[in-house]
Amino acid sequence: MSAQTSAYASDALTGETVDVVVIGGGAAGLNGALMLARSRRSVVVVDSGNPRNAPAEAMHGFIVLDGTPPAEILERGREQVRHYGGKVVFGEVTAAEPAEASDDGDLRFTVTLSDDRTITARRVLVATGLRDVLPDVPGLAEHWGHGVVHCPYCHGWEVRDEAIGVLATGPASVHHALLFRQLSDDLVYFTRDSELDENTRERFAARGIRIVDIPVEEVLAADDGSVAGLRLADGSVIARSILAVSTRMQARTDGLDGLKLPMEDLPDDMGRRFVAGPAGTTDVPGVWVAGNATDPAAQVGASGAAGALAAAHINSLLVTADTDAALNRVTTG
Ligand SMILES: Cc1cc2nc3c(=O)[nH]c(=O)nc-3n(C[C@H](O)[C@H](O)[C@H](O)COP(=O)(O)OP(=O)(O)OC[C@H]3O[C@@H](n4cnc5c(N)ncnc54)[C@H](O)[C@@H]3O)c2cc1C
């Protein structure tokens, strides 16, 4: 068993039809599974073990759990789902699609894993999260989640008073800079060929934010592996210990095409998400979406809450379906 799979107890898939399959076992998926298992629903979570905040040393901004390593939160979450009879299996979903309805007309879905295991489920909760696409600057990616950050609420306190550089990636970077200015007086904004109008330049100047219009060539690392600064196109180096970037946030869609879930672009080329309504409902009957896959701004708390809400709605519709089926059996003898 690899180190990664050993982080999951080996829940076996037995081939029976489960009430709900949850695709993705981050905060959204595990909290959804917890609610379902506690409602005595048979639930299987399939998780490929690569949550969005994996590079972070600790999770911040959520009461009680603040400062806890992300892996520890998920390990405890998996244990809690199992405590109520839910299963959490390590695996990559490579296909998910509607299957033939049951004899009583209830929905069915087939989910296939990369090792060819399959699960049949009555309902599906998609909680696959999103992928952060970083700006293409040599030397930047290796610092992601440490010296290169995106979220003032996740690691803002930890980078307070540091020499911060904000690398423009789109129109939203202007406000991003103001958010990081709240955390440090020492801020440099790198325009990277983006337009910055006079009014914004005056507003930045009023807050003491310096502006660099020379293109950025490379992120430089210090001997200890931390960020040392940025090398510019004219050869000069601007020392910075922290870089803030807005990422392009792409919902993780691998293996989900067969569900035909509607998607939409985010404004200002900020990424793409699954479209979902209240409680994570989608236009596809029997399929819900929760967490960053549909709400890219959701942090751990909001993602977990969305998973719980979707699960409650799923259970609510299942109790109705179960009652309809029971009545049908009674009336048809
Ligand atoms: C560097 C960094 C630091 C952060 N720090 C914080 C913080 O301090 N506080 C905070 O509140 N938020 C933080 N966040 C945001 C946080 O990561 C998200 O809010 C949270 O992870 C969203 O939860 P989720 O369940 O929607 O998705 P995820 O946590 O990303 O979980 C999705 C899961 O689905 C799995 N998956 C995807 N596709 C498949 C598939 N086809 N088959 C099987 N499994 C699949 C993935 O492997 C993953 O385990 C941070 C984000 C980043 C990038």
GROMACS .gro file of C-alpha atoms and ligand atoms in nm:
model
  386
    1MET     CA    1   0.000   0.000   0.000
    2SER     CA    2   0.145   0.340  -0.097
    3ALA     CA    3   0.185   0.623   0.154
    4GLN     CA    4  -0.104   0.802  -0.014
    5THR     CA    5  -0.350   0.512  -0.014
    6SER     CA    6  -0.252   0.420   0.342
    7ALA     CA    7  -0.392   0.759   0.447
    8TYR     CA    8  -0.731   0.598   0.371
    9ALA     CA    9  -0.859   0.289   0.548
   10SER     CA   10  -0.928   0.022   0.288
   11ASP     CA   11  -1.306   0.035   0.267
   12ALA     CA   12  -1.403  -0.232   0.015
   13LEU     CA   13  -1.662  -0.174  -0.256
   14THR     CA   14  -1.910  -0.458  -0.243
   15GLY     CA   15  -2.106  -0.402  -0.562
   16GLU     CA   16  -2.442  -0.321  -0.410
   17THR     CA   17  -2.633  -0.007  -0.513
   18VAL     CA   18  -2.568   0.277  -0.267
   19ASP     CA   19  -2.791   0.572  -0.196
   20VAL     CA   20  -2.526   0.832  -0.281
   21VAL     CA   21  -2.180   0.837  -0.434
   22VAL     CA   22  -1.977   1.144  -0.348
   23ILE     CA   23  -1.704   1.227  -0.600
   24GLY     CA   24  -1.429   1.412  -0.414
   25GLY     CA   25  -1.341   1.387  -0.047
   26GLY     CA   26  -1.240   1.738   0.054
   27ALA     CA   27  -1.435   1.957   0.295
   28ALA     CA   28  -1.745   1.965   0.074
   29GLY     CA   29  -1.755   1.594  -0.008
   30LEU     CA   30  -1.676   1.470   0.343
   31ASN     CA   31  -1.925   1.701   0.511
   32GLY     CA   32  -2.189   1.591   0.261
   33ALA     CA   33  -2.106   1.226   0.332
   34LEU     CA   34  -2.117   1.289   0.708
   35MET     CA   35  -2.470   1.425   0.685
   36LEU     CA   36  -2.582   1.140   0.462
   37ALA     CA   37  -2.426   0.868   0.677
   38ARG     CA   38  -2.582   1.020   0.988
   39SER     CA   39  -2.915   1.003   0.804
   40ARG     CA   40  -2.857   0.629   0.767
   41ARG     CA   41  -2.794   0.663   0.394
   42SER     CA   42  -2.546   0.426   0.235
   43VAL     CA   43  -2.276   0.655   0.100
   44VAL     CA   44  -1.940   0.604  -0.071
   45VAL     CA   45  -1.689   0.885  -0.111
   46VAL     CA   46  -1.432   0.839  -0.389
   47ASP     CA   47  -1.133   1.065  -0.345
   48SER     CA   48  -0.809   1.100  -0.539
   49GLY     CA   49  -0.635   1.261  -0.241
   50ASN     CA   50  -0.532   1.592  -0.391
   51PRO     CA   51  -0.727   1.872  -0.219
   52ARG     CA   52  -0.676   2.232  -0.328
   53ASN     CA   53  -0.505   2.345  -0.008
   54ALA     CA   54  -0.261   2.051   0.003
   55PRO     CA   55   0.047   2.281  -0.021
   56ALA     CA   56  -0.060   2.482   0.287
   57GLU     CA   57   0.094   2.401   0.625
   58ALA     CA   58  -0.220   2.494   0.814
   59MET     CA   59  -0.582   2.587   0.752
   60HIS     CA   60  -0.683   2.928   0.880
   61GLY     CA   61  -0.995   3.137   0.914
   62PHE     CA   62  -1.237   2.871   1.034
   63ILE     CA   63  -1.320   2.875   1.401
   64VAL     CA   64  -1.198   2.593   1.627
   65LEU     CA   65  -0.995   2.429   1.346
   66ASP     CA   66  -0.782   2.740   1.276
   67GLY     CA   67  -0.415   2.641   1.254
   68THR     CA   68  -0.480   2.270   1.188
   69PRO     CA   69  -0.291   2.105   0.898
   70PRO     CA   70  -0.531   2.037   0.606
   71ALA     CA   71  -0.436   1.668   0.593
   72GLU     CA   72  -0.525   1.627   0.961
   73ILE     CA   73  -0.869   1.784   0.909
   74LEU     CA   74  -0.942   1.547   0.620
   75GLU     CA   75  -0.814   1.242   0.808
   76ARG     CA   76  -1.044   1.326   1.099
   77GLY     CA   77  -1.327   1.387   0.851
   78ARG     CA   78  -1.281   1.045   0.692
   79GLU     CA   79  -1.285   0.883   1.036
   80GLN     CA   80  -1.606   1.064   1.125
   81VAL     CA   81  -1.779   0.954   0.802
   82ARG     CA   82  -1.674   0.594   0.872
   83HIS     CA   83  -1.793   0.619   1.231
   84TYR     CA   84  -2.150   0.647   1.096
   85GLY     CA   85  -2.109   0.371   0.840
   86GLY     CA   86  -2.003   0.573   0.537
   87LYS     CA   87  -1.723   0.447   0.314
   88VAL     CA   88  -1.430   0.652   0.190
   89VAL     CA   89  -1.221   0.494  -0.083
   90PHE     CA   90  -0.905   0.621  -0.244
   91GLY     CA   91  -0.944   0.638  -0.622
   92GLU     CA   92  -0.985   0.850  -0.932
   93VAL     CA   93  -1.326   0.864  -1.096
   94THR     CA   94  -1.275   0.830  -1.472
   95ALA     CA   95  -1.639   0.803  -1.579
   96ALA     CA   96  -1.978   0.888  -1.432
   97GLU     CA   97  -2.305   0.862  -1.618
   98PRO     CA   98  -2.676   0.792  -1.579
   99ALA     CA   99  -2.765   0.422  -1.591
  100GLU     CA  100  -3.089   0.237  -1.654
  101ALA     CA  101  -3.354   0.330  -1.397
  102SER     CA  102  -3.452   0.077  -1.130
  103ASP     CA  103  -3.766  -0.138  -1.163
  104ASP     CA  104  -3.961   0.120  -0.965
  105GLY     CA  105  -3.838   0.401  -1.192
  106ASP     CA  106  -3.583   0.549  -0.952
  107LEU     CA  107  -3.269   0.709  -1.095
  108ARG     CA  108  -2.944   0.516  -1.119
  109PHE     CA  109  -2.586   0.626  -1.196
  110THR     CA  110  -2.272   0.429  -1.271
  111VAL     CA  111  -1.939   0.563  -1.151
  112THR     CA  112  -1.618   0.400  -1.275
  113LEU     CA  113  -1.276   0.431  -1.111
  114SER     CA  114  -0.940   0.426  -1.290
  115ASP     CA  115  -0.879   0.071  -1.163
  116ASP     CA  116  -1.212  -0.039  -1.323
  117ARG     CA  117  -1.401  -0.071  -0.997
  118THR     CA  118  -1.758   0.051  -1.042
  119ILE     CA  119  -2.024   0.189  -0.811
  120THR     CA  120  -2.397   0.207  -0.877
  121ALA     CA  121  -2.572   0.489  -0.693
  122ARG     CA  122  -2.915   0.645  -0.671
  123ARG     CA  123  -2.780   1.000  -0.647
  124VAL     CA  124  -2.446   1.175  -0.709
  125LEU     CA  125  -2.279   1.458  -0.520
  126VAL     CA  126  -1.995   1.616  -0.717
  127ALA     CA  127  -1.737   1.776  -0.484
  128THR     CA  128  -1.424   1.769  -0.697
  129GLY     CA  129  -1.299   2.118  -0.609
  130LEU     CA  130  -1.101   2.333  -0.848
  131ARG     CA  131  -0.755   2.359  -0.998
  132ASP     CA  132  -0.562   2.684  -0.954
  133VAL     CA  133  -0.392   2.780  -1.281
  134LEU     CA  134  -0.090   2.996  -1.191
  135PRO     CA  135   0.050   3.278  -1.404
  136ASP     CA  136   0.325   3.151  -1.630
  137VAL     CA  137   0.631   3.309  -1.466
  138PRO     CA  138   0.949   3.099  -1.447
  139GLY     CA  139   1.031   2.999  -1.089
  140LEU     CA  140   0.687   3.085  -0.949
  141ALA     CA  141   0.507   2.750  -0.930
  142GLU     CA  142   0.752   2.587  -0.688
  143HIS     CA  143   0.662   2.845  -0.420
  144TRP     CA  144   0.283   2.794  -0.449
  145GLY     CA  145   0.115   2.785  -0.110
  146HIS     CA  146   0.426   2.914   0.071
  147GLY     CA  147   0.604   3.220  -0.074
  148VAL     CA  148   0.340   3.254  -0.346
  149VAL     CA  149  -0.009   3.303  -0.205
  150HIS     CA  150  -0.350   3.404  -0.334
  151CYS     CA  151  -0.587   3.441  -0.041
  152PRO     CA  152  -0.561   3.720   0.219
  153TYR     CA  153  -0.795   3.528   0.450
  154CYS     CA  154  -0.604   3.197   0.428
  155HIS     CA  155  -0.249   3.320   0.485
  156GLY     CA  156  -0.279   3.698   0.520
  157TRP     CA  157  -0.198   3.711   0.890
  158GLU     CA  158   0.103   3.485   0.831
  159VAL     CA  159   0.249   3.728   0.572
  160ARG     CA  160   0.170   4.048   0.764
  161ASP     CA  161   0.439   4.319   0.745
  162GLU     CA  162   0.636   4.120   0.486
  163ALA     CA  163   0.774   4.271   0.165
  164ILE     CA  164   0.485   4.169  -0.061
  165GLY     CA  165   0.473   4.185  -0.440
  166VAL     CA  166   0.137   4.161  -0.616
  167LEU     CA  167   0.166   4.023  -0.969
  168ALA     CA  168  -0.119   4.147  -1.186
  169THR     CA  169  -0.302   3.866  -1.363
  170GLY     CA  170  -0.622   4.049  -1.460
  171PRO     CA  171  -0.859   4.330  -1.362
  172ALA     CA  172  -0.928   4.171  -1.020
  173SER     CA  173  -0.561   4.216  -0.923
  174VAL     CA  174  -0.618   4.584  -0.843
  175HIS     CA  175  -0.856   4.501  -0.558
  176HIS     CA  176  -0.634   4.207  -0.462
  177ALA     CA  177  -0.353   4.458  -0.404
  178LEU     CA  178  -0.573   4.667  -0.176
  179LEU     CA  179  -0.657   4.358   0.028
  180PHE     CA  180  -0.289   4.275   0.076
  181ARG     CA  181  -0.215   4.642   0.155
  182GLN     CA  182  -0.437   4.589   0.459
  183LEU     CA  183  -0.176   4.337   0.576
  184SER     CA  184   0.153   4.513   0.499
  185ASP     CA  185   0.281   4.867   0.436
  186ASP     CA  186   0.548   4.730   0.202
  187LEU     CA  187   0.366   4.651  -0.121
  188VAL     CA  188   0.484   4.661  -0.483
  189TYR     CA  189   0.238   4.611  -0.769
  190PHE     CA  190   0.382   4.456  -1.086
  191THR     CA  191   0.157   4.552  -1.379
  192ARG     CA  192   0.295   4.281  -1.614
  193ASP     CA  193   0.171   4.466  -1.926
  194SER     CA  194  -0.180   4.516  -1.788
  195GLU     CA  195  -0.353   4.855  -1.813
  196LEU     CA  196  -0.350   5.065  -1.497
  197ASP     CA  197  -0.543   5.390  -1.533
  198GLU     CA  198  -0.441   5.720  -1.373
  199ASN     CA  199  -0.712   5.704  -1.111
  200THR     CA  200  -0.590   5.363  -0.990
  201ARG     CA  201  -0.230   5.487  -0.991
  202GLU     CA  202  -0.335   5.780  -0.771
  203ARG     CA  203  -0.525   5.551  -0.536
  204PHE     CA  204  -0.225   5.318  -0.508
  205ALA     CA  205   0.005   5.617  -0.446
  206ALA     CA  206  -0.228   5.738  -0.171
  207ARG     CA  207  -0.186   5.401   0.003
  208GLY     CA  208   0.190   5.393  -0.053
  209ILE     CA  209   0.172   5.106  -0.304
  210ARG     CA  210   0.465   5.128  -0.545
  211ILE     CA  211   0.405   5.036  -0.910
  212VAL     CA  212   0.649   4.856  -1.138
  213ASP     CA  213   0.564   4.856  -1.510
  214ILE     CA  214   0.877   4.674  -1.627
  215PRO     CA  215   0.787   4.316  -1.727
  216VAL     CA  216   0.868   4.038  -1.477
  217GLU     CA  217   1.105   3.772  -1.610
  218GLU     CA  218   1.159   3.532  -1.320
  219VAL     CA  219   1.095   3.458  -0.953
  220LEU     CA  220   1.425   3.425  -0.769
  221ALA     CA  221   1.474   3.183  -0.479
  222ALA     CA  222   1.696   3.232  -0.174
  223ASP     CA  223   1.939   2.961  -0.061
  224ASP     CA  224   1.686   2.836   0.194
  225GLY     CA  225   1.425   2.790  -0.081
  226SER     CA  226   1.213   3.091   0.009
  227VAL     CA  227   1.121   3.367  -0.236
  228ALA     CA  228   1.404   3.623  -0.272
  229GLY     CA  229   1.255   3.857  -0.529
  230LEU     CA  230   1.173   3.919  -0.892
  231ARG     CA  231   1.410   3.968  -1.183
  232LEU     CA  232   1.274   4.219  -1.432
  233ALA     CA  233   1.322   4.248  -1.808
  234ASP     CA  234   1.583   4.525  -1.765
  235GLY     CA  235   1.794   4.293  -1.545
  236SER     CA  236   1.712   4.469  -1.219
  237VAL     CA  237   1.600   4.272  -0.915
  238ILE     CA  238   1.324   4.379  -0.675
  239ALA     CA  239   1.357   4.203  -0.340
  240ARG     CA  240   1.028   4.051  -0.217
  241SER     CA  241   0.969   3.773   0.034
  242ILE     CA  242   0.603   3.708  -0.057
  243LEU     CA  243   0.423   3.719  -0.390
  244ALA     CA  244   0.044   3.742  -0.417
  245VAL     CA  245  -0.127   3.624  -0.737
  246SER     CA  246  -0.487   3.572  -0.842
  247THR     CA  247  -0.517   3.229  -1.002
  248ARG     CA  248  -0.744   3.110  -1.282
  249MET     CA  249  -0.990   2.882  -1.100
  250GLN     CA  250  -1.096   2.581  -1.307
  251ALA     CA  251  -1.354   2.340  -1.168
  252ARG     CA  252  -1.214   1.988  -1.175
  253THR     CA  253  -1.410   1.801  -1.437
  254ASP     CA  254  -1.202   1.485  -1.495
  255GLY     CA  255  -1.426   1.183  -1.545
  256LEU     CA  256  -1.749   1.382  -1.517
  257ASP     CA  257  -1.834   1.448  -1.885
  258GLY     CA  258  -2.097   1.173  -1.889
  259LEU     CA  259  -2.308   1.361  -1.633
  260LYS     CA  260  -2.348   1.649  -1.882
  261LEU     CA  261  -2.347   1.909  -1.607
  262PRO     CA  262  -2.384   2.268  -1.732
  263MET     CA  263  -2.077   2.488  -1.683
  264GLU     CA  264  -2.012   2.859  -1.716
  265ASP     CA  265  -1.716   3.096  -1.739
  266LEU     CA  266  -1.640   3.323  -1.445
  267PRO     CA  267  -1.620   3.698  -1.515
  268ASP     CA  268  -1.292   3.857  -1.632
  269ASP     CA  269  -1.146   3.524  -1.748
  270MET     CA  270  -1.114   3.412  -1.384
  271GLY     CA  271  -1.198   3.050  -1.461
  272ARG     CA  272  -1.488   2.812  -1.503
  273ARG     CA  273  -1.739   2.649  -1.267
  274PHE     CA  274  -2.025   2.402  -1.262
  275VAL     CA  275  -2.359   2.585  -1.259
  276ALA     CA  276  -2.562   2.504  -0.949
  277GLY     CA  277  -2.872   2.644  -0.781
  278PRO     CA  278  -2.983   2.646  -0.419
  279ALA     CA  279  -2.845   2.358  -0.211
  280GLY     CA  280  -2.619   2.256  -0.501
  281THR     CA  281  -2.901   2.144  -0.730
  282THR     CA  282  -2.816   2.116  -1.099
  283ASP     CA  283  -3.014   2.086  -1.422
  284VAL     CA  284  -2.930   1.714  -1.421
  285PRO     CA  285  -3.185   1.522  -1.211
  286GLY     CA  286  -3.014   1.327  -0.935
  287VAL     CA  287  -2.685   1.521  -0.943
  288TRP     CA  288  -2.573   1.791  -0.698
  289VAL     CA  289  -2.253   1.999  -0.686
  290ALA     CA  290  -2.093   2.150  -0.373
  291GLY     CA  291  -1.777   2.336  -0.276
  292ASN     CA  292  -1.517   2.495  -0.500
  293ALA     CA  293  -1.636   2.302  -0.807
  294THR     CA  294  -1.929   2.544  -0.823
  295ASP     CA  295  -1.831   2.821  -0.578
  296PRO     CA  296  -1.467   2.917  -0.634
  297ALA     CA  297  -1.472   3.174  -0.352
  298ALA     CA  298  -1.577   2.921  -0.088
  299GLN     CA  299  -1.319   2.854   0.179
  300VAL     CA  300  -1.310   2.539   0.388
  301GLY     CA  301  -1.601   2.641   0.612
  302ALA     CA  302  -1.826   2.748   0.326
  303SER     CA  303  -1.734   2.439   0.122
  304GLY     CA  304  -1.817   2.209   0.411
  305ALA     CA  305  -2.144   2.392   0.471
  306ALA     CA  306  -2.236   2.361   0.104
  307GLY     CA  307  -2.171   1.987   0.116
  308ALA     CA  308  -2.392   1.953   0.421
  309LEU     CA  309  -2.672   2.154   0.261
  310ALA     CA  310  -2.661   1.950  -0.058
  311ALA     CA  311  -2.665   1.629   0.145
  312ALA     CA  312  -2.971   1.740   0.340
  313HIS     CA  313  -3.149   1.816   0.013
  314ILE     CA  314  -3.049   1.480  -0.134
  315ASN     CA  315  -3.179   1.299   0.174
  316SER     CA  316  -3.498   1.504   0.162
  317LEU     CA  317  -3.570   1.394  -0.196
  318LEU     CA  318  -3.474   1.035  -0.120
  319VAL     CA  319  -3.721   1.005   0.168
  320THR     CA  320  -3.993   1.119  -0.072
  321ALA     CA  321  -3.878   0.873  -0.338
  322ASP     CA  322  -3.866   0.593  -0.080
  323THR     CA  323  -4.218   0.674   0.034
  324ASP     CA  324  -4.350   0.691  -0.324
  325ALA     CA  325  -4.197   0.349  -0.392
  326ALA     CA  326  -4.340   0.201  -0.070
  327LEU     CA  327  -4.687   0.332  -0.152
  328ASN     CA  328  -4.660   0.198  -0.504
  329ARG     CA  329  -4.571  -0.147  -0.370
  330VAL     CA  330  -4.871  -0.137  -0.133
  331THR     CA  331  -5.121  -0.021  -0.395
  332THR     CA  332  -5.000  -0.258  -0.668
  333GLY     CA  333  -5.006  -0.550  -0.429
  334LIG     C1  334  -0.266   2.722  -0.100
  334LIG     C2  335  -0.407   2.729  -0.048
  334LIG     C3  336  -0.430   2.754   0.086
  334LIG     C4  337  -0.560   2.761   0.133
  334LIG     N1  338  -0.579   2.788   0.264
  334LIG     C5  339  -0.704   2.795   0.314
  334LIG     C6  340  -0.725   2.830   0.450
  334LIG     O1  341  -0.629   2.855   0.524
  334LIG     N2  342  -0.852   2.836   0.495
  334LIG     C7  343  -0.958   2.810   0.414
  334LIG     O2  344  -1.071   2.815   0.463
  334LIG     N3  345  -0.940   2.778   0.285
  334LIG     C8  346  -0.817   2.771   0.233
  334LIG     N4  347  -0.798   2.741   0.101
  334LIG     C9  348  -0.916   2.712   0.018
  334LIG    C10  349  -0.952   2.563   0.035
  334LIG     O3  350  -0.850   2.486  -0.022
  334LIG    C11  351  -1.086   2.534  -0.033
  334LIG     O4  352  -1.187   2.618   0.019
  334LIG    C12  353  -1.130   2.389  -0.009
  334LIG     O5  354  -1.027   2.300  -0.039
  334LIG    C13  355  -1.252   2.357  -0.096
  334LIG     O6  356  -1.300   2.229  -0.060
  334LIG     P1  357  -1.363   2.131  -0.169
  334LIG     O7  358  -1.408   2.012  -0.093
  334LIG     O8  359  -1.460   2.202  -0.255
  334LIG     O9  360  -1.241   2.092  -0.267
  334LIG     P2  361  -1.103   2.019  -0.234
  334LIG    O10  362  -1.062   2.041  -0.095
  334LIG    O11  363  -1.008   2.062  -0.341
  334LIG    O12  364  -1.136   1.865  -0.248
  334LIG    C14  365  -1.170   1.808  -0.372
  334LIG    C15  366  -1.127   1.663  -0.369
  334LIG    O13  367  -1.181   1.598  -0.484
  334LIG    C16  368  -1.084   1.508  -0.535
  334LIG     N5  369  -1.114   1.483  -0.677
  334LIG    C17  370  -1.116   1.570  -0.780
  334LIG     N6  371  -1.149   1.509  -0.895
  334LIG    C18  372  -1.169   1.377  -0.862
  334LIG    C19  373  -1.204   1.262  -0.937
  334LIG     N7  374  -1.226   1.266  -1.071
  334LIG     N8  375  -1.213   1.143  -0.872
  334LIG    C20  376  -1.192   1.135  -0.738
  334LIG     N9  377  -1.159   1.243  -0.662
  334LIG    C21  378  -1.147   1.361  -0.724
  334LIG    C22  379  -0.952   1.581  -0.512
  334LIG    O14  380  -0.842   1.493  -0.512
  334LIG    C23  381  -0.976   1.645  -0.376
  334LIG    O15  382  -0.932   1.560  -0.271
  334LIG    C24  383  -0.670   2.739   0.047
  334LIG    C25  384  -0.646   2.715  -0.089
  334LIG    C26  385  -0.517   2.711  -0.136
  334LIG    C27  386  -0.492   2.690  -0.284
   0.00000   0.00000   0.00000
